[in-house]
XYZ file of C-alpha atoms in Angstrom:
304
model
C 97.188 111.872 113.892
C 100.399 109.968 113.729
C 100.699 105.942 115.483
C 101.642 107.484 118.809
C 105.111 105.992 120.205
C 107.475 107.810 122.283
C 111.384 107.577 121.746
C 111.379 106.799 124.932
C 108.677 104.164 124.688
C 109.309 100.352 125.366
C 109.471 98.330 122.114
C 105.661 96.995 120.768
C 105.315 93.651 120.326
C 103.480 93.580 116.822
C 101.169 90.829 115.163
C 100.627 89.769 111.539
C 98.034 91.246 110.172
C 95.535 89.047 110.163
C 93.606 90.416 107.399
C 95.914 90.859 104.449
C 94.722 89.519 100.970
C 98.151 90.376 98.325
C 101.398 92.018 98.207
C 105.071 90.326 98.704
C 105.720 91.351 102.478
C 104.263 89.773 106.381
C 102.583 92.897 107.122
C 102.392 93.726 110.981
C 99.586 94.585 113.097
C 100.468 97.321 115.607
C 96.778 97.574 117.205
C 93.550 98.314 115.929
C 93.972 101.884 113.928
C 97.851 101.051 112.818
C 99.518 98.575 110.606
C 103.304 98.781 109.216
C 105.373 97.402 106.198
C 109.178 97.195 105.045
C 109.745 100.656 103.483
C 110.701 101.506 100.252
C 111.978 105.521 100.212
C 109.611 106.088 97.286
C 106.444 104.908 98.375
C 106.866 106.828 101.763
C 107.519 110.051 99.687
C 104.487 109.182 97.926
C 102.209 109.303 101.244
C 104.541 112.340 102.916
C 103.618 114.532 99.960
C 100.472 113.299 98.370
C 98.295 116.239 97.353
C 95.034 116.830 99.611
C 92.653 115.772 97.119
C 93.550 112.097 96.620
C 94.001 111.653 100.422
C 90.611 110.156 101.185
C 91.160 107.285 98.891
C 94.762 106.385 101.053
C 95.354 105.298 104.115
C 96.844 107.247 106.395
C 100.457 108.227 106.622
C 101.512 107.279 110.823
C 105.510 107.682 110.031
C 108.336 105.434 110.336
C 109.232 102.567 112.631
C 112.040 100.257 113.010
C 111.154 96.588 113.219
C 113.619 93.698 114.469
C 113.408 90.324 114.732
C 113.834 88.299 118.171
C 113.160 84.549 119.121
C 111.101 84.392 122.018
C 110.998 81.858 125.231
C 108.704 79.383 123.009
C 111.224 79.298 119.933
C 109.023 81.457 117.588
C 110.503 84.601 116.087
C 108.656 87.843 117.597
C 108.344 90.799 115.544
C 108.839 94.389 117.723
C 108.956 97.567 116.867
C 110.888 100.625 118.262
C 110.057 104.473 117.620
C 112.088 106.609 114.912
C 111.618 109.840 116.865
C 111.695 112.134 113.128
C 112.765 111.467 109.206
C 115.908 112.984 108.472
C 115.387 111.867 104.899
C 114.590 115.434 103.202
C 115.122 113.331 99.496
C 113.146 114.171 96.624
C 112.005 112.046 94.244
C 114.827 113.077 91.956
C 117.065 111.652 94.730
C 115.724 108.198 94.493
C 117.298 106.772 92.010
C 116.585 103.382 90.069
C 119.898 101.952 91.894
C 119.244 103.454 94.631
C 115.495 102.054 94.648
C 117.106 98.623 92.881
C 119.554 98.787 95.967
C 116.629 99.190 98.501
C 115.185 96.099 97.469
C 117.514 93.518 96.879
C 117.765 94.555 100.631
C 114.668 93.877 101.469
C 114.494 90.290 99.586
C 114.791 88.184 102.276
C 111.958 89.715 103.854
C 109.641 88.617 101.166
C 106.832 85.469 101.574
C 105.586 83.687 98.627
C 102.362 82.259 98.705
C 103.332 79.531 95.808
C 102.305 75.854 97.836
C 99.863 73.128 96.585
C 98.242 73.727 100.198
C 97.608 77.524 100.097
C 96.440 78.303 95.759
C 93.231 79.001 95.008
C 90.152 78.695 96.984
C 90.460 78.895 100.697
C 88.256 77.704 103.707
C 89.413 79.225 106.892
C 88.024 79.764 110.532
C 87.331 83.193 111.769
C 90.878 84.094 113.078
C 93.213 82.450 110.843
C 94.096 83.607 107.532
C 96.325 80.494 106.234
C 98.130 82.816 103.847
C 99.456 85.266 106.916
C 99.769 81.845 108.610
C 102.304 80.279 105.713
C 103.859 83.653 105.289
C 104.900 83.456 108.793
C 106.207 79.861 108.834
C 108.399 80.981 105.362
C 109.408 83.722 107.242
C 110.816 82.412 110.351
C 112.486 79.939 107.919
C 114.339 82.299 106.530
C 115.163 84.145 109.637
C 116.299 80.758 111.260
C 119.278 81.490 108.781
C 120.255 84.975 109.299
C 118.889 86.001 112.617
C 120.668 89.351 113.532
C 118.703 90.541 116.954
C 120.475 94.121 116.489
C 119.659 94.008 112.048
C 116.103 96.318 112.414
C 114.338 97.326 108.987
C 112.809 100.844 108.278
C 108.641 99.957 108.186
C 106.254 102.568 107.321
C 103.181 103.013 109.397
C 99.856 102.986 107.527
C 96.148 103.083 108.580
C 94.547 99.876 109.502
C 91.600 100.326 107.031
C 90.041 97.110 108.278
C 90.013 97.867 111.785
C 86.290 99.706 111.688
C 84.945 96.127 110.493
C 83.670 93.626 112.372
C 84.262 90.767 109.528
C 85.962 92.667 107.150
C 85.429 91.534 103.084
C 88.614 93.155 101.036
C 89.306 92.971 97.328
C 92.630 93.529 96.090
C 92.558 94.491 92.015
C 95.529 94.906 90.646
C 95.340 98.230 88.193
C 96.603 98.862 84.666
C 98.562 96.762 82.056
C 101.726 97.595 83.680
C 102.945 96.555 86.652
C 106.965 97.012 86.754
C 108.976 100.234 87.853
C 111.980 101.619 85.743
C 113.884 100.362 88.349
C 113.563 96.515 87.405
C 115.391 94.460 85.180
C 114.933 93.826 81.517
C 114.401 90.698 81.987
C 112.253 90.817 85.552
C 110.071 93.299 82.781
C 109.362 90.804 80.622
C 108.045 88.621 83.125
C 105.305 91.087 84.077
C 104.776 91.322 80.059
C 104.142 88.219 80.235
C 102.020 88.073 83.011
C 99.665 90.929 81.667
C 99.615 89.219 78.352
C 98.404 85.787 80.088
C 95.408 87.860 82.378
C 92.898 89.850 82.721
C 94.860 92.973 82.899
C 95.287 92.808 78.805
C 92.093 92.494 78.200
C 90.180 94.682 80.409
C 93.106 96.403 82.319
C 92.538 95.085 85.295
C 92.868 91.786 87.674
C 92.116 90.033 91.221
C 95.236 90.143 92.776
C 92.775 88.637 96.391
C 90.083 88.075 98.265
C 88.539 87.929 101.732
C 85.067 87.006 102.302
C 82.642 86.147 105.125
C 80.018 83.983 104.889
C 77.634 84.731 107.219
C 75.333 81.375 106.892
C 79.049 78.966 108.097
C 80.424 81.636 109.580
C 83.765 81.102 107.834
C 86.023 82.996 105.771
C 87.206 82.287 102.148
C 90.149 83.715 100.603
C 90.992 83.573 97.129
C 94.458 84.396 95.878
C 96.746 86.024 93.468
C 96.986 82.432 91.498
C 93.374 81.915 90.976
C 93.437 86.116 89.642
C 95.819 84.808 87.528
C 94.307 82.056 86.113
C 90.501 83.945 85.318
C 89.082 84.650 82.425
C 87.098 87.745 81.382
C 83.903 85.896 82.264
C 85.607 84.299 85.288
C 86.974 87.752 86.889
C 83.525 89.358 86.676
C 82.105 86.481 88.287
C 84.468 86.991 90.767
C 83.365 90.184 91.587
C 79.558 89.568 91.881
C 80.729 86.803 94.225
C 82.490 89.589 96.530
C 79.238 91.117 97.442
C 77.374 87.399 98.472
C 77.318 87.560 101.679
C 76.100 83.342 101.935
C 72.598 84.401 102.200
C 72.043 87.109 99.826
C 73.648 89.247 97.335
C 74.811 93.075 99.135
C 73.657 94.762 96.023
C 72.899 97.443 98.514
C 76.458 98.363 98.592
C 77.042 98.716 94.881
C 75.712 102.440 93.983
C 77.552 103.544 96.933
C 80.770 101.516 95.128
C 80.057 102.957 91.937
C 79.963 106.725 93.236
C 83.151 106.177 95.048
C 84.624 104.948 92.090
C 83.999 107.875 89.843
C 84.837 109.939 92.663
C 88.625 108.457 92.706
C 88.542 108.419 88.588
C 88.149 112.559 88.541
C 90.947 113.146 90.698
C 93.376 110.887 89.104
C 92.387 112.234 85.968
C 93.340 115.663 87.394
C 96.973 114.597 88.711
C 98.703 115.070 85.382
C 102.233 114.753 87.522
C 101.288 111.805 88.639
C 101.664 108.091 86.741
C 100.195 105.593 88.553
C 101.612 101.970 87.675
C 102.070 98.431 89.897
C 99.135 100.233 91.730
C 96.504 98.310 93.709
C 92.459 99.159 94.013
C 91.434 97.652 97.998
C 87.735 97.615 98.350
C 86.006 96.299 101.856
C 83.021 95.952 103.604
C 81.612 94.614 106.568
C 80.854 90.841 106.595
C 78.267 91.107 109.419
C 74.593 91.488 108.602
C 74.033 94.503 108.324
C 71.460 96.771 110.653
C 68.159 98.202 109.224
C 69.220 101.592 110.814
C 72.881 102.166 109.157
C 73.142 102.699 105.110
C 75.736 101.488 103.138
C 79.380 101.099 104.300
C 82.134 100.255 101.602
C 85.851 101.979 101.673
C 88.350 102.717 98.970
């Protein structure tokens, strides 16, 4: 089912998500089962028309919401969303352009949070409710808005499936996929920096990198996060490391979790394989599990 808001509802109030590992945008938390993000026209095609098979290895579409921007009584920026009672956008994807996709971003610039400070690279530490990257890409983003606040300028976000929200302590991976990761829309010269950056990683090598990470230790009780950076900076050697240290739960190794992983993984492979209209590219792989210890009585649970 669709994130349930009325037109006639009163505005949400929404959160950062509190449990987001990569990508450029503040993602918002609307409640437990629904998260949203700026929209780009192609990617919500992408989820209005993917074909059945593939659709258990995607979150789930919940439609469209506008999201403003308003300063509230203690000087911090609020984030609030208001319903978009239907799509009128009936494009195709031979209707998105490159300039109109090119045009779409720039757009959406402003909105964007880097993660590039001395304080936040590499290796994280953090308590059980703060993730220090959402907590940076909030400060960078109210310092932008601080600039350009427009209480009436709202943003197109599409809804998505909060894939965390069954976890208890959730543990997500972020891989980035493939040797390319730039659309025909970008630049030449915005191109050759991904070149660049594939030719300087992992994703040359073996086709693949760690774009994050979110793990719970359940001996401190903490969270650590690792970040696009330190993905960047791995070896061969290094990344696998990285991904044996993914299932260590501070006590033990989940190895328990890995044929499960495995099968899901060859289960996503065959139905790529048989999307031959389909070119995946700039794509990411999320794995999770839950952090807690796990109970005798319950097998395996890892998502896609």
């Amino acid at each position: 089912s669709r994130c349930n808001m009325a037109e006639n509802d009163e505005p949400l109030l929404l959160q950062a998500f509190r449990h987001q590992v990569g990508g450029n945008f503040l993602m918002m938390e609307i409640d437990r089962d629904w998260i949203c993000k700026p929209m780009l026209s192609r990617e919500r095609l992408f989820y209005e028309t993917v074909p059945e098979p593939i659709k258990q290895f995607i979150p789930q579409f919940g439609g469209v919401m506008n999201v403003g921007f308003i300063r509230g009584k203690n000087g911090e920026f609020q984030y609030t969303a208001y319903p978009v009672s239907k799509c009128n956008d009936k494009s195709t994807i031979d209707d998105i352009s490159s300039e109109y996709t090119l045009t779409e971003e720039e757009n959406l610039r402003y909105l964007k949070c880097s993660m590039r400070t001395d304080t936040t690279r590499g290796k994280i530490k953090s308590d059980q409710k703060n993730n220090p990257w959402t907590e940076f890409r909030k400060k960078s983003l109210s310092r932008v808005l601080e600039k350009r606040i427009d209480e009436t300028e709202r943003h197109d976000y599409i809804v998505l499936e909060n894939l965390t929200g069954k976890f208890k302590y959730p543990c997500v991976m972020d891989l980035k996929i493939g040797t390319r990761s730039y659309s025909d829309a970008m630049s030449e010269s915005k191109k050759q920096l991904h070149l660049e950056r594939c030719d300087s990683t992992t994703s040359k090598a073996i086709g693949v990198r760690l774009g994050g990470m979110q793990i719970y230790n359940t001996s401190d009780q903490h969270f650590y996060y690792l970040d696009k950076y330190y993905g960047q900076s791995l070896s061969v050697e290094g990344f696998y490391k990285s991904m044996t240290d993914f299932l260590y739960s501070g006590k033990r190794y989940r190895w328990e979790l890995f044929p499960e992983l495995v099968k899901k993984l060859k289960e996503l492979r065959e139905v790529i394989r048989k999307m031959d209209s389909y070119r995946f590219y700039s794509s990411s792989l999320l794995i999770m599990y839950d952090g807690d210890d796990p109970k005798e009585e319950h097998g395996p649970n890892v998502s896609l």
